[in-house]
Amino acid sequence: MQLTVEPLEAGAFAPFGDVLEPDACRDRRSINAGYTTRFHDLCRLVLDAEGGQPCLSIFRTRPLPTPLRLTTLERHPLSSQAFYPLSGRGWLVVVAPAGDLRREAIRAFRARSDQGVNFHPGTWHHFSLALEAESDFLVVDRSGGAPDCDEVELAEPIEIAP
């Protein structure tokens, strides 16, 4: 199966989660005596189900070899998971709707360096896909409590079109 990469846009990504874009935020608040703009409430986080608690991490990801051939997807049925790039580079987001994994429903999005995502609970996704060089991502997800990560090995790899 080969996927064509789409630009990451809020409407196209809505079935899978939220696009985190400060410049598109409608609720902007001036704080700290006017020296700071708060881009407020960019997404709805789900982090406390079944004994879990919020966890803030940085993931450092190396690019996969090209051409890209993806062999696994994962999901977090109890919680959301948010990624925001910190290294000033675009990256790739591969997702499929929650529920039974259907190969024909898998999509790939090219995120700009100023776009993050928040996966809704249960959304299938690939781990963060750095493209140009090793990249850091700020990650907000769930820690502790009941297990919350399902991984599947794909019967056939997914190829990403250039």
Coordinates of N, CA and C in Angstrom, one line a residue:
M1 N 0.8 -1.2 0.0 CA 0.0 0.0 0.0 C 0.9 1.2 0.0
Q2 N 0.6 2.2 -0.8 CA 1.3 3.4 -0.9 C 0.4 4.6 -0.5
L3 N 0.9 5.5 0.4 CA 0.1 6.7 0.8 C 0.7 7.9 0.1
T4 N -0.2 8.8 -0.2 CA 0.2 10.1 -0.7 C 0.1 11.1 0.5
V5 N 1.0 11.9 0.7 CA 1.0 12.8 1.8 C 0.2 14.1 1.5
E6 N -0.7 14.4 2.5 CA -1.5 15.6 2.4 C -1.0 16.7 3.3
P7 N -1.3 17.9 3.0 CA -0.9 19.0 4.0 C -1.8 18.8 5.2
L8 N -1.2 19.1 6.4 CA -1.9 19.0 7.6 C -2.8 20.2 7.8
E9 N -4.1 20.0 7.7 CA -5.1 21.0 7.9 C -6.2 20.6 8.9
A10 N -6.7 21.5 9.7 CA -7.6 21.1 10.8 C -8.8 20.3 10.3
G11 N -9.4 20.7 9.2 CA -10.6 20.0 8.8 C -10.4 18.6 8.3
A12 N -9.3 18.4 7.6 CA -9.0 17.0 7.1 C -8.5 16.1 8.3
F13 N -7.9 16.7 9.3 CA -7.4 15.9 10.4 C -8.4 15.7 11.6
A14 N -9.5 16.4 11.5 CA -10.5 16.4 12.6 C -11.0 15.0 13.0
P15 N -11.1 14.0 12.1 CA -11.5 12.7 12.6 C -10.5 12.0 13.5
F16 N -9.3 12.5 13.5 CA -8.2 11.8 14.2 C -7.8 12.6 15.5
G17 N -8.0 13.9 15.5 CA -7.6 14.7 16.6 C -7.6 16.2 16.2
D18 N -6.8 16.9 16.9 CA -6.7 18.4 16.7 C -5.4 18.8 16.2
V19 N -5.4 19.8 15.3 CA -4.1 20.4 14.8 C -3.8 21.6 15.8
L20 N -2.6 21.6 16.3 CA -2.1 22.6 17.3 C -1.3 23.6 16.5
E21 N -2.0 24.8 16.3 CA -1.4 25.9 15.6 C -1.6 27.2 16.3
P22 N -0.6 27.8 16.9 CA -0.8 29.1 17.6 C -1.5 30.1 16.7
D23 N -1.0 30.2 15.5 CA -1.5 31.3 14.6 C -3.0 31.1 14.2
A24 N -3.5 29.9 14.3 CA -4.9 29.7 14.0 C -5.8 29.7 15.3
C25 N -5.2 29.9 16.4 CA -6.0 29.9 17.7 C -6.9 31.1 17.8
R26 N -8.2 30.8 18.1 CA -9.2 31.9 18.2 C -9.2 32.5 19.6
D27 N -8.7 31.8 20.6 CA -8.8 32.4 22.0 C -7.3 32.8 22.4
R28 N -7.0 34.0 22.0 CA -5.7 34.6 22.4 C -5.9 35.6 23.5
R29 N -5.0 35.5 24.5 CA -5.1 36.3 25.7 C -3.8 37.0 25.9
S30 N -3.8 38.3 26.2 CA -2.6 39.0 26.5 C -2.4 38.8 28.0
I31 N -1.2 38.4 28.4 CA -0.9 38.1 29.8 C 0.5 38.7 30.1
N32 N 0.9 38.7 31.4 CA 2.2 39.1 31.8 C 2.4 40.6 31.4
A33 N 1.5 41.4 31.8 CA 1.6 42.9 31.5 C 1.7 43.2 30.0
G34 N 1.1 42.3 29.2 CA 1.2 42.5 27.7 C 2.4 42.0 27.0
Y35 N 3.3 41.4 27.7 CA 4.6 40.9 27.1 C 4.4 39.5 26.5
T36 N 3.3 38.8 26.8 CA 3.1 37.4 26.4 C 1.7 37.3 25.8
T37 N 1.6 36.5 24.7 CA 0.3 36.1 24.2 C 0.1 34.7 24.5
R38 N -1.0 34.4 25.2 CA -1.4 33.0 25.5 C -2.3 32.5 24.4
F39 N -2.0 31.5 23.7 CA -2.8 30.8 22.8 C -3.6 29.7 23.6
H40 N -4.7 30.1 24.1 CA -5.4 29.3 25.1 C -6.2 28.1 24.6
D41 N -6.1 27.0 25.3 CA -6.9 25.8 25.2 C -6.9 25.3 23.7
L42 N -5.7 25.0 23.2 CA -5.6 24.5 21.9 C -6.2 23.2 21.6
C43 N -6.5 22.4 22.6 CA -7.1 21.1 22.4 C -7.7 20.5 23.7
R44 N -8.4 19.5 23.6 CA -9.0 18.8 24.7 C -8.2 17.6 25.1
L45 N -7.5 17.6 26.2 CA -6.6 16.5 26.6 C -7.5 15.5 27.4
V46 N -7.2 14.3 27.2 CA -7.9 13.2 28.0 C -6.7 12.4 28.6
L47 N -6.4 12.6 29.9 CA -5.2 12.0 30.5 C -5.4 11.3 31.8
D48 N -6.6 11.4 32.4 CA -6.7 10.8 33.8 C -7.6 9.6 33.8
A49 N -7.9 8.9 32.7 CA -8.7 7.7 32.7 C -8.0 6.6 33.5
E50 N -8.7 5.8 34.2 CA -8.3 4.6 34.9 C -6.9 4.7 35.6
G51 N -6.8 5.8 36.4 CA -5.7 5.9 37.3 C -4.5 6.6 36.7
G52 N -4.6 7.1 35.4 CA -3.5 7.7 34.8 C -3.4 9.2 35.2
Q53 N -2.3 9.8 34.9 CA -2.1 11.2 35.2 C -1.3 11.9 34.1
P54 N -1.4 13.2 33.9 CA -0.7 13.9 32.8 C 0.8 13.7 33.0
C55 N 1.4 13.6 31.8 CA 2.9 13.4 31.7 C 3.4 14.3 30.6
L56 N 4.4 15.1 30.9 CA 5.0 16.0 29.9 C 6.4 15.5 29.6
S57 N 6.7 15.2 28.4 CA 8.0 14.6 28.0 C 8.5 15.3 26.7
I58 N 9.8 15.0 26.4 CA 10.4 15.4 25.1 C 10.8 14.1 24.5
F59 N 10.4 13.9 23.3 CA 10.8 12.7 22.5 C 11.8 13.2 21.5
R60 N 13.0 12.6 21.4 CA 14.0 12.9 20.3 C 13.9 11.8 19.3
T61 N 13.6 12.1 18.1 CA 13.3 11.1 17.0 C 14.3 11.3 15.9
R62 N 14.9 10.1 15.5 CA 15.8 10.1 14.3 C 14.9 9.8 13.1
P63 N 15.2 10.3 11.9 CA 14.4 10.0 10.7 C 14.6 8.5 10.4
L64 N 13.6 7.9 9.9 CA 13.6 6.5 9.3 C 14.4 6.5 8.0
P65 N 14.9 5.4 7.6 CA 15.5 5.3 6.3 C 14.5 5.6 5.2
T66 N 14.9 6.1 4.1 CA 14.1 6.4 2.9 C 14.4 5.3 1.8
P67 N 13.4 5.0 1.0 CA 12.0 5.4 1.1 C 11.3 4.9 2.4
L68 N 10.4 5.6 2.9 CA 9.7 5.3 4.1 C 8.8 4.1 3.9
R69 N 9.1 3.1 4.8 CA 8.2 1.8 4.8 C 7.8 1.6 6.2
L70 N 6.6 1.9 6.5 CA 6.1 1.7 7.9 C 5.6 0.3 8.2
T71 N 5.9 -0.2 9.3 CA 5.5 -1.6 9.6 C 4.6 -1.8 10.8
T72 N 4.5 -0.7 11.6 CA 3.6 -0.8 12.8 C 2.8 0.5 13.0
L73 N 1.7 0.4 13.7 CA 0.9 1.5 14.2 C 0.6 1.2 15.6
E74 N 0.2 2.3 16.3 CA -0.2 2.2 17.7 C -1.4 3.0 18.0
R75 N -2.0 2.8 19.2 CA -3.1 3.6 19.6 C -3.1 3.6 21.2
H76 N -3.7 4.7 21.7 CA -3.8 4.8 23.2 C -5.3 4.9 23.5
P77 N -6.0 3.8 23.8 CA -7.4 3.7 23.9 C -8.0 4.6 25.1
L78 N -7.2 4.8 26.1 CA -7.7 5.6 27.3 C -7.4 7.0 27.3
S79 N -6.5 7.5 26.4 CA -6.0 8.9 26.5 C -5.7 9.5 25.1
S80 N -5.6 10.8 25.2 CA -5.1 11.6 24.0 C -3.6 11.6 24.1
Q81 N -3.0 12.0 23.0 CA -1.5 12.1 23.0 C -1.2 13.3 22.1
A82 N -0.5 14.3 22.6 CA -0.2 15.5 21.9 C 1.3 15.6 21.6
F83 N 1.6 16.0 20.3 CA 3.0 16.2 19.9 C 3.1 17.6 19.3
Y84 N 4.2 18.3 19.7 CA 4.5 19.6 19.1 C 6.0 19.7 18.8
P85 N 6.4 20.0 17.6 CA 7.8 20.0 17.2 C 8.6 21.1 17.9
L86 N 9.8 20.8 18.3 CA 10.6 21.8 18.9 C 11.9 22.2 18.1
S87 N 12.1 21.5 17.0 CA 13.4 21.6 16.3 C 13.3 22.5 15.1
G88 N 12.1 23.1 14.8 CA 12.0 24.0 13.6 C 12.0 23.3 12.3
R89 N 11.5 22.0 12.3 CA 11.5 21.3 11.0 C 10.1 20.7 10.8
G90 N 9.7 20.5 9.6 CA 8.5 19.8 9.3 C 8.6 18.4 9.6
W91 N 7.4 17.7 9.7 CA 7.4 16.3 10.1 C 6.2 15.6 9.5
L92 N 6.1 14.3 9.7 CA 5.1 13.5 9.0 C 4.2 12.9 10.1
V93 N 2.9 12.9 9.8 CA 1.9 12.3 10.8 C 1.1 11.3 10.0
V94 N 1.1 10.0 10.4 CA 0.4 8.9 9.8 C -0.7 8.5 10.8
V95 N -2.0 8.4 10.4 CA -3.1 8.1 11.3 C -4.1 7.3 10.6
A96 N -5.0 6.7 11.4 CA -6.2 6.0 11.0 C -7.2 6.1 12.1
P97 N -8.5 6.1 11.7 CA -9.5 6.3 12.7 C -9.5 5.2 13.9
A98 N -10.1 5.6 15.0 CA -10.2 4.7 16.1 C -11.1 3.5 15.7
G99 N -11.0 2.5 16.5 CA -11.8 1.3 16.2 C -10.9 0.2 15.5
D100 N -11.6 -0.7 14.8 CA -10.8 -1.7 14.1 C -9.9 -1.0 13.0
L101 N -8.6 -1.4 13.0 CA -7.7 -0.8 12.0 C -8.0 -1.3 10.6
R102 N -8.3 -0.3 9.7 CA -8.6 -0.6 8.3 C -7.5 0.1 7.5
R103 N -6.8 -0.7 6.7 CA -5.6 -0.2 5.9 C -6.1 0.9 5.0
E104 N -7.3 0.7 4.4 CA -7.7 1.7 3.4 C -8.1 3.1 4.1
A105 N -8.1 3.1 5.4 CA -8.5 4.4 6.1 C -7.2 5.1 6.6
I106 N -6.0 4.5 6.4 CA -4.8 5.2 6.8 C -4.5 6.4 6.0
R107 N -4.1 7.5 6.6 CA -3.7 8.7 5.9 C -2.4 9.2 6.4
A108 N -1.8 10.0 5.5 CA -0.5 10.7 5.9 C -0.6 12.2 5.7
F109 N -0.1 12.9 6.7 CA -0.2 14.4 6.6 C 1.2 15.0 6.8
R110 N 1.6 16.0 6.1 CA 2.8 16.7 6.2 C 2.5 17.9 7.2
A111 N 3.2 17.9 8.3 CA 3.0 19.0 9.3 C 4.2 20.0 9.1
R112 N 3.8 21.2 9.2 CA 4.9 22.3 9.2 C 5.6 22.3 10.5
S113 N 6.6 23.1 10.6 CA 7.4 23.2 11.8 C 6.7 23.9 12.9
D114 N 5.6 24.6 12.6 CA 4.8 25.3 13.6 C 3.4 24.6 13.8
Q115 N 3.3 23.3 13.5 CA 2.1 22.6 13.7 C 2.3 21.4 14.5
G116 N 1.5 21.2 15.5 CA 1.5 20.0 16.3 C 0.2 19.3 16.2
V117 N 0.0 18.1 16.8 CA -1.2 17.4 16.7 C -1.6 16.9 18.1
N118 N -2.8 16.7 18.4 CA -3.3 16.0 19.5 C -4.2 14.8 19.0
F119 N -3.7 13.6 19.2 CA -4.5 12.4 18.8 C -5.6 12.2 19.8
H120 N -6.8 12.0 19.3 CA -7.9 11.6 20.1 C -7.7 10.2 20.7
P121 N -8.3 9.9 21.8 CA -8.2 8.5 22.4 C -8.6 7.5 21.3
G122 N -7.7 6.4 21.2 CA -8.0 5.4 20.3 C -7.6 5.6 18.9
T123 N -7.2 6.7 18.5 CA -6.7 7.0 17.1 C -5.4 6.2 16.8
W124 N -5.4 5.5 15.8 CA -4.2 4.7 15.3 C -3.2 5.8 14.8
H125 N -1.9 5.6 15.1 CA -0.9 6.5 14.5 C 0.4 5.8 14.6
H126 N 1.3 6.4 13.8 CA 2.7 6.0 13.8 C 3.4 6.9 14.8
F127 N 4.5 6.4 15.3 CA 5.3 7.3 16.2 C 5.8 8.5 15.4
S128 N 6.3 9.5 16.1 CA 6.7 10.8 15.5 C 7.7 10.5 14.4
L129 N 7.4 11.1 13.2 CA 8.3 10.8 12.0 C 9.0 12.1 11.7
A130 N 10.2 12.2 12.2 CA 11.1 13.3 11.8 C 11.5 13.0 10.3
L131 N 11.7 14.1 9.6 CA 12.0 14.0 8.2 C 13.4 14.4 7.8
E132 N 13.9 15.5 8.2 CA 15.2 16.1 7.7 C 16.3 15.7 8.6
A133 N 16.1 15.6 9.9 CA 17.2 15.4 10.8 C 16.6 15.0 12.1
E134 N 17.4 14.5 13.1 CA 16.9 14.2 14.4 C 16.2 15.4 14.9
S135 N 15.0 15.2 15.5 CA 14.1 16.3 15.9 C 13.5 16.0 17.3
D136 N 13.3 17.0 18.0 CA 12.7 16.9 19.4 C 11.2 17.3 19.3
F137 N 10.4 16.6 20.0 CA 8.9 16.9 20.1 C 8.5 17.0 21.6
L138 N 7.8 18.0 21.9 CA 7.2 18.1 23.2 C 5.9 17.2 23.2
V139 N 5.8 16.3 24.2 CA 4.7 15.4 24.2 C 4.0 15.5 25.5
V140 N 2.6 15.6 25.4 CA 1.8 15.5 26.6 C 0.9 14.3 26.4
D141 N 1.1 13.4 27.3 CA 0.2 12.2 27.3 C 0.0 11.7 28.7
R142 N -0.4 10.4 28.8 CA -0.8 9.8 30.1 C 0.3 8.9 30.6
S143 N 0.5 8.9 31.9 CA 1.4 8.0 32.5 C 0.7 7.3 33.7
G144 N 1.1 6.0 33.9 CA 0.6 5.3 35.1 C -0.8 4.8 34.9
G145 N -1.3 4.0 35.9 CA -2.6 3.5 35.8 C -2.7 2.3 34.9
A146 N -3.9 2.0 34.3 CA -4.1 0.9 33.4 C -3.2 1.0 32.2
P147 N -2.8 -0.1 31.6 CA -2.1 -0.1 30.3 C -2.8 0.7 29.2
D148 N -2.1 1.5 28.4 CA -2.8 2.3 27.5 C -2.0 2.4 26.1
C149 N -1.4 1.4 25.7 CA -0.8 1.4 24.4 C -1.0 0.0 23.7
D150 N -1.7 0.1 22.5 CA -1.8 -1.1 21.7 C -0.9 -0.9 20.5
E151 N -0.1 -1.9 20.1 CA 0.7 -1.8 18.9 C 0.3 -3.0 18.0
V152 N 0.2 -2.7 16.7 CA 0.0 -3.8 15.7 C 1.1 -3.8 14.7
E153 N 1.5 -5.0 14.3 CA 2.5 -5.2 13.2 C 1.6 -5.3 11.9
L154 N 1.9 -4.5 10.9 CA 1.1 -4.5 9.7 C 1.5 -5.7 8.8
A155 N 0.6 -6.4 8.2 CA 0.8 -7.6 7.4 C 1.7 -7.2 6.2
E156 N 1.5 -6.0 5.7 CA 2.3 -5.5 4.6 C 2.7 -4.1 4.9
P157 N 4.0 -3.7 4.6 CA 4.4 -2.3 5.0 C 3.6 -1.3 4.2
I158 N 3.5 -0.1 4.8 CA 2.9 1.0 4.1 C 4.1 1.9 3.6
E159 N 4.0 2.2 2.3 CA 5.1 3.0 1.7 C 4.5 4.5 1.6
I160 N 5.4 5.4 1.9 CA 5.0 6.8 1.8 C 5.6 7.4 0.5
A161 N 4.7 7.9 -0.4 CA 5.1 8.5 -1.6 C 5.9 9.8 -1.3
P162 N 6.9 10.1 -2.1 CA 7.7 11.3 -1.9 C 6.8 12.6 -2.0

